[in-house]
Amino acid sequence: MTFKIAASPHTHQRRTTRQIMRLVYLALIPGVILQSVFFGWGVWFQLILALATAWLAEGLCMRLRGRPMWSAWRDHTAMVTAVLLAISIPALAPWWIIVIGTAFAVIVVKHVYGGVGQNLFNPAMAGYVVLLVSFPVQMTSWPAPTMLTEHSISVVDTINLIVSGYTSAGYNLEQLRTGIDGLTMATPLDSLRTDLGSQMTLAEATDKPIFTDFAGVGWQWINLAYLLGGLVLIKLRVISWHIPAGVLLGLGLPALLGAAFAPDQQIGPVLHLFSGATMLGAFFIATDPVTAATSNRGRLWFGLLIGALVYIIRTWGGYPDGVAFAVLLGNMMVPVIDKYTRPVVYGHRGHP
């Protein structure tokens, strides 16, 4: 037998950053495919634009910093940021939306703070919030799921719409958002927020084609796909279960209590968990190792905080989803969480 000596930390997984990012890519594939099925070719064009922008921005920043560009391109961290941002914005958003958001995420949030491992905030969510605050109309104009829209959009029309704002037939995005009932479509969470705020009951608010008995048309399957991808990452030990479990529990438990005490006015846990960016946020965004808590206990509290903030923002805040704001607020609290959840040093009693 040979005795192997390894330098600390004594990790059981010796994957490189590049290998981890590749596994994240693979885990995202089911969700991205379903997202393109329900929202069209625009998903793929947003991905192409985001990846091209991230590649150029990463190379430029490394050149200005006097660092080798290939080392940055090879670790794929900027590319994963680009993918997460691209699948978080509306599929038919104007081309400059994703370019601005990705450039901000890579240049400002990542490189201004020192590059890989130095950023304080999740780059993709910081870019998303900048876009949402700056361009709220474009960032909230989600198209109707393909099976609920009156107009089919070809690949050529998708490119024309993203580049110029109009299809070859002269339709703009607002016209294409008209559903089969003749009304402008909104996301399930946005529709519920508007209707419940108008004193409608939950049963009345969900009596629309965009809702099913489960959650929202399209969104439920997209969330299930990201849930599947996230479970694969946990199985492969790319991420730990603590943050996703905390997020889902922090969101699901208040939703369960709210539905129990006000069933006509509060959204239930199933609809909360399988609508919007819940599963994407829980498994792929909140688990960013750079901006999350470090200890297992801290990760659990970090996830619980994010989940609770998502519920608060969705219920009483100014935006229908709130995952991005919750993640950034959680990032701000990481130093405090790490301080009070620091593991006890071996051989000592009590907390340090």
Coordinates of C-alpha atoms in Angstrom, one line a residue:
M1 CA 0.0 0.0 0.0
T2 CA 1.1 3.5 -0.8
F3 CA 0.4 6.4 1.6
K4 CA -0.7 9.5 -0.4
I5 CA 0.0 12.9 1.2
A6 CA -2.2 15.8 -0.1
A7 CA -2.0 19.5 0.8
S8 CA -5.0 21.0 2.6
P9 CA -7.8 21.4 2.1
H10 CA -8.3 17.7 2.0
T11 CA -11.1 17.5 -0.6
H12 CA -12.5 14.3 -1.9
Q13 CA -13.4 16.0 -5.3
R14 CA -10.5 17.1 -7.4
R15 CA -12.4 18.7 -10.2
T16 CA -11.1 21.8 -11.9
T17 CA -13.3 24.9 -12.3
R18 CA -13.5 24.1 -16.0
Q19 CA -14.9 20.6 -15.2
I20 CA -17.4 21.9 -12.7
M21 CA -18.7 24.5 -15.2
R22 CA -19.1 21.8 -17.9
L23 CA -21.2 19.8 -15.5
V24 CA -23.4 22.9 -14.8
Y25 CA -23.8 23.3 -18.6
L26 CA -25.0 19.7 -18.9
A27 CA -27.4 20.1 -16.0
L28 CA -28.9 23.2 -17.6
I29 CA -29.7 21.5 -20.9
P30 CA -33.1 20.0 -20.1
G31 CA -34.4 23.3 -18.8
V32 CA -33.1 25.3 -21.7
I33 CA -34.6 22.9 -24.2
L34 CA -38.0 23.0 -22.6
Q35 CA -37.7 26.8 -22.3
S36 CA -37.2 27.0 -26.1
V37 CA -40.1 24.6 -26.7
F38 CA -42.5 26.9 -24.7
F39 CA -41.0 30.3 -25.6
G40 CA -39.5 29.8 -29.1
W41 CA -36.3 30.3 -30.9
G42 CA -35.5 33.5 -29.1
V43 CA -34.1 31.5 -26.1
W44 CA -31.2 30.3 -28.4
F45 CA -30.5 33.7 -29.9
Q46 CA -30.3 35.3 -26.4
L47 CA -27.8 32.5 -25.5
I48 CA -25.7 33.2 -28.6
L49 CA -25.7 36.9 -27.9
A50 CA -24.9 36.4 -24.2
L51 CA -22.0 34.0 -24.9
A52 CA -20.5 36.2 -27.6
T53 CA -20.7 39.3 -25.3
A54 CA -19.2 37.4 -22.3
W55 CA -16.3 36.0 -24.4
L56 CA -15.4 39.5 -25.7
A57 CA -15.8 41.2 -22.3
E58 CA -13.8 38.5 -20.5
G59 CA -11.0 38.8 -23.1
L60 CA -10.9 42.6 -23.0
C61 CA -10.8 42.7 -19.2
M62 CA -8.0 40.1 -19.0
R63 CA -6.0 42.1 -21.7
L64 CA -6.4 45.3 -19.7
R65 CA -5.4 43.6 -16.5
G66 CA -2.3 42.2 -18.2
R67 CA -3.4 38.6 -17.7
P68 CA -3.5 35.7 -20.2
M69 CA -6.9 35.7 -22.0
W70 CA -6.9 32.0 -22.6
S71 CA -6.8 31.1 -19.0
A72 CA -10.0 33.1 -18.4
W73 CA -11.8 31.7 -21.4
R74 CA -10.9 28.1 -20.5
D75 CA -12.5 28.2 -17.0
H76 CA -15.9 29.0 -18.4
T77 CA -17.1 31.0 -15.4
A78 CA -18.0 34.0 -17.5
M79 CA -19.9 31.7 -20.0
V80 CA -22.0 30.2 -17.2
T81 CA -22.9 33.7 -16.0
A82 CA -23.9 34.5 -19.6
V83 CA -26.1 31.4 -19.9
L84 CA -27.8 32.0 -16.5
L85 CA -28.6 35.6 -17.5
A86 CA -29.8 34.7 -21.0
I87 CA -32.3 32.2 -19.8
S88 CA -33.6 34.6 -17.1
I89 CA -34.7 37.4 -19.5
P90 CA -37.7 37.3 -21.9
A91 CA -36.9 35.3 -25.0
L92 CA -37.8 38.1 -27.4
A93 CA -36.1 41.0 -25.6
P94 CA -34.2 43.4 -27.8
W95 CA -30.6 42.4 -28.6
W96 CA -29.1 45.2 -26.7
I97 CA -30.8 44.1 -23.4
I98 CA -28.7 40.9 -23.1
V99 CA -25.5 42.7 -24.4
I100 CA -25.8 45.4 -21.7
G101 CA -26.6 42.9 -18.9
T102 CA -23.9 40.4 -19.8
A103 CA -21.2 43.1 -20.2
F104 CA -22.2 44.7 -16.8
A105 CA -22.1 41.2 -15.1
V106 CA -18.6 40.3 -16.5
I107 CA -16.9 43.7 -16.5
V108 CA -18.3 45.4 -13.4
V109 CA -19.5 42.7 -11.1
K110 CA -16.7 40.2 -11.8
H111 CA -13.6 42.0 -13.0
V112 CA -13.9 45.3 -11.2
Y113 CA -13.9 43.3 -7.9
G114 CA -10.8 41.4 -8.9
G115 CA -11.9 38.5 -11.2
V116 CA -12.8 34.9 -10.4
G117 CA -13.5 34.3 -6.7
Q118 CA -13.4 38.0 -5.7
N119 CA -16.9 39.2 -6.6
L120 CA -19.2 40.0 -3.7
F121 CA -22.5 39.5 -5.7
N122 CA -23.8 36.9 -8.0
P123 CA -22.8 38.4 -11.5
A124 CA -25.8 37.0 -13.4
M125 CA -28.3 38.3 -10.8
A126 CA -26.6 41.7 -10.5
G127 CA -26.8 42.1 -14.3
Y128 CA -30.4 41.0 -14.2
V129 CA -31.4 43.5 -11.6
V130 CA -29.6 46.4 -13.4
L131 CA -31.6 45.5 -16.5
L132 CA -34.9 45.2 -14.6
V133 CA -34.5 48.5 -12.9
S134 CA -33.3 50.3 -16.0
F135 CA -35.6 48.7 -18.6
P136 CA -38.7 47.4 -16.8
V137 CA -40.9 47.2 -19.9
Q138 CA -38.5 45.1 -21.9
M139 CA -37.6 42.9 -19.0
T140 CA -41.2 42.1 -18.1
S141 CA -42.5 41.5 -21.7
W142 CA -42.5 37.7 -21.7
P143 CA -44.1 36.1 -24.8
A144 CA -47.1 33.8 -24.4
P145 CA -46.3 30.1 -24.4
T146 CA -46.3 28.9 -28.0
M147 CA -49.5 26.8 -27.6
L148 CA -51.4 29.8 -26.2
T149 CA -50.5 32.4 -28.8
E150 CA -52.4 33.4 -31.9
H151 CA -49.3 33.9 -34.0
S152 CA -46.5 31.4 -34.7
I153 CA -43.0 32.9 -34.8
S154 CA -40.5 31.5 -37.3
V155 CA -36.7 31.6 -36.9
V156 CA -36.5 34.6 -39.3
D157 CA -39.3 36.4 -37.5
T158 CA -37.5 35.8 -34.2
I159 CA -34.3 37.3 -35.5
N160 CA -36.2 40.3 -37.0
L161 CA -38.1 40.8 -33.7
I162 CA -35.0 40.7 -31.5
V163 CA -32.9 43.0 -33.9
S164 CA -35.6 45.5 -35.1
G165 CA -38.6 45.0 -32.9
Y166 CA -40.9 43.8 -35.7
T167 CA -41.5 40.6 -37.6
S168 CA -41.4 40.4 -41.4
A169 CA -45.2 40.7 -41.4
G170 CA -45.0 43.9 -39.3
Y171 CA -46.1 42.5 -35.9
N172 CA -44.4 43.9 -32.8
L173 CA -43.8 42.1 -29.5
E174 CA -47.0 43.5 -27.9
Q175 CA -49.1 42.1 -30.7
L176 CA -47.4 38.8 -30.5
R177 CA -48.1 38.6 -26.7
T178 CA -51.8 38.4 -27.4
G179 CA -53.1 35.0 -26.4
I180 CA -55.9 32.8 -27.7
D181 CA -58.4 34.6 -25.5
G182 CA -57.5 38.0 -27.2
L183 CA -55.8 39.3 -24.0
T184 CA -52.2 40.3 -23.6
M185 CA -50.4 37.4 -21.9
A186 CA -48.5 37.8 -18.7
T187 CA -46.4 35.3 -16.6
P188 CA -48.4 33.3 -14.1
L189 CA -46.9 35.2 -11.2
D190 CA -47.5 38.6 -12.8
S191 CA -51.0 37.7 -13.6
L192 CA -51.7 36.5 -10.1
R193 CA -50.2 39.6 -8.6
T194 CA -52.3 41.9 -10.7
D195 CA -55.6 40.0 -10.2
L196 CA -55.2 39.4 -6.4
G197 CA -54.3 43.1 -6.0
S198 CA -57.7 43.8 -7.7
Q199 CA -59.5 41.9 -5.0
M200 CA -60.1 38.8 -7.1
T201 CA -60.1 35.5 -5.3
L202 CA -57.4 32.9 -6.1
A203 CA -59.9 30.7 -7.9
E204 CA -60.9 33.6 -10.1
A205 CA -57.3 34.7 -10.7
T206 CA -56.3 31.2 -11.8
D207 CA -59.3 30.7 -14.1
K208 CA -57.2 31.6 -17.2
P209 CA -55.7 29.5 -20.0
I210 CA -52.2 30.2 -18.7
F211 CA -52.9 28.2 -15.6
T212 CA -53.2 24.4 -15.2
D213 CA -54.2 22.3 -12.1
F214 CA -50.5 22.1 -11.3
A215 CA -49.0 25.6 -11.9
G216 CA -48.5 27.7 -15.1
V217 CA -48.5 26.4 -18.6
G218 CA -44.9 25.8 -19.6
W219 CA -43.4 27.2 -16.4
Q220 CA -44.2 24.0 -14.4
W221 CA -42.3 21.8 -16.8
I222 CA -39.4 24.2 -17.1
N223 CA -39.1 24.2 -13.3
L224 CA -39.3 20.4 -13.2
A225 CA -36.4 20.3 -15.7
Y226 CA -34.2 22.6 -13.7
L227 CA -35.1 20.6 -10.6
L228 CA -33.9 17.4 -12.4
G229 CA -30.7 19.1 -13.4
G230 CA -30.1 20.4 -9.9
L231 CA -30.6 17.0 -8.4
V232 CA -28.0 15.6 -10.8
L233 CA -25.5 18.3 -9.6
I234 CA -26.2 17.2 -6.0
K235 CA -25.7 13.6 -6.9
L236 CA -22.4 14.4 -8.6
R237 CA -21.4 16.5 -5.5
V238 CA -21.0 19.6 -7.6
I239 CA -23.3 21.5 -5.2
S240 CA -24.4 20.5 -1.7
W241 CA -28.1 20.1 -0.9
H242 CA -28.1 22.7 1.9
I243 CA -28.8 25.8 -0.1
P244 CA -31.4 24.4 -2.5
A245 CA -33.2 22.8 0.4
G246 CA -33.1 26.0 2.4
V247 CA -34.5 28.0 -0.6
L248 CA -37.3 25.6 -1.2
L249 CA -38.2 25.3 2.5
G250 CA -37.9 29.1 3.1
L251 CA -40.3 29.7 0.2
G252 CA -42.6 26.7 0.6
L253 CA -43.3 26.9 4.4
P254 CA -44.5 30.5 4.4
A255 CA -46.6 29.8 1.3
L256 CA -48.2 26.8 3.0
L257 CA -49.0 28.9 6.1
G258 CA -50.3 31.7 4.0
A259 CA -52.6 29.4 2.0
A260 CA -53.8 27.8 5.2
F261 CA -54.8 31.1 6.8
A262 CA -56.0 33.0 3.6
P263 CA -56.8 30.4 0.9
D264 CA -58.6 32.9 -1.2
Q265 CA -55.8 35.4 -1.3
Q266 CA -52.5 33.6 -0.9
I267 CA -50.7 31.5 -3.5
G268 CA -50.1 27.9 -2.4
P269 CA -46.6 26.3 -2.1
V270 CA -46.9 24.2 -5.3
L271 CA -47.6 27.2 -7.5
H272 CA -44.8 29.1 -5.8
L273 CA -42.3 26.3 -6.2
F274 CA -43.0 25.6 -9.8
S275 CA -43.5 29.1 -11.2
G276 CA -41.0 31.8 -12.3
A277 CA -37.3 31.2 -11.6
T278 CA -37.7 29.2 -8.4
M279 CA -35.8 26.0 -9.3
L280 CA -33.3 27.8 -11.5
G281 CA -32.6 30.1 -8.6
A282 CA -32.5 27.4 -5.9
F283 CA -30.1 25.0 -7.7
F284 CA -28.1 27.1 -10.2
I285 CA -28.0 30.7 -8.9
A286 CA -28.1 30.7 -5.1
T287 CA -25.5 27.9 -5.1
D288 CA -22.7 30.0 -6.6
P289 CA -19.8 29.0 -4.3
V290 CA -18.1 32.5 -4.4
T291 CA -21.1 34.5 -3.2
A292 CA -22.8 32.0 -0.9
A293 CA -22.1 31.0 2.7
T294 CA -19.3 28.6 3.4
S295 CA -20.3 26.2 6.2
N296 CA -23.1 23.7 5.7
R297 CA -25.1 25.3 8.5
G298 CA -24.5 28.7 7.0
R299 CA -25.6 27.5 3.6
L300 CA -28.8 26.2 5.0
W301 CA -29.5 29.6 6.7
F302 CA -28.5 31.4 3.5
G303 CA -31.0 29.3 1.5
L304 CA -33.7 29.9 4.1
L305 CA -33.1 33.6 3.9
I306 CA -33.3 33.7 0.1
G307 CA -36.5 31.6 0.1
A308 CA -38.2 33.8 2.7
L309 CA -37.2 36.9 0.8
V310 CA -38.6 35.5 -2.5
Y311 CA -41.9 34.9 -0.7
I312 CA -42.0 38.4 0.8
I313 CA -41.2 40.1 -2.5
R314 CA -43.7 38.0 -4.4
T315 CA -46.4 38.6 -1.9
W316 CA -45.9 42.2 -0.9
G317 CA -43.0 43.6 -3.0
G318 CA -43.0 45.5 -6.3
Y319 CA -42.0 42.7 -8.6
P320 CA -43.8 39.5 -9.4
D321 CA -40.9 37.1 -9.0
G322 CA -38.1 38.4 -6.8
V323 CA -35.5 35.7 -7.0
A324 CA -32.7 38.0 -8.3
F325 CA -33.3 40.6 -5.5
A326 CA -33.5 37.9 -2.9
V327 CA -30.1 36.4 -4.0
L328 CA -28.4 39.8 -4.0
L329 CA -29.8 40.5 -0.5
G330 CA -28.6 37.1 0.6
N331 CA -25.1 37.9 -0.8
M332 CA -25.0 41.0 1.4
M333 CA -25.7 38.9 4.5
V334 CA -23.1 36.3 3.8
P335 CA -20.4 37.8 6.1
V336 CA -22.9 37.9 9.0
I337 CA -24.1 34.4 8.3
D338 CA -20.5 33.1 8.1
K339 CA -19.6 34.8 11.4
Y340 CA -22.4 33.2 13.4
T341 CA -22.3 29.7 11.7
R342 CA -18.6 29.2 11.8
P343 CA -17.8 25.6 12.8
V344 CA -16.4 25.0 16.3
V345 CA -12.6 24.4 16.2
Y346 CA -11.7 20.8 17.0
G347 CA -10.8 20.5 20.7
H348 CA -12.7 23.6 21.8
R349 CA -16.0 23.9 23.5
G350 CA -18.8 26.3 22.5
H351 CA -18.8 28.8 19.6
P352 CA -15.8 30.9 18.9

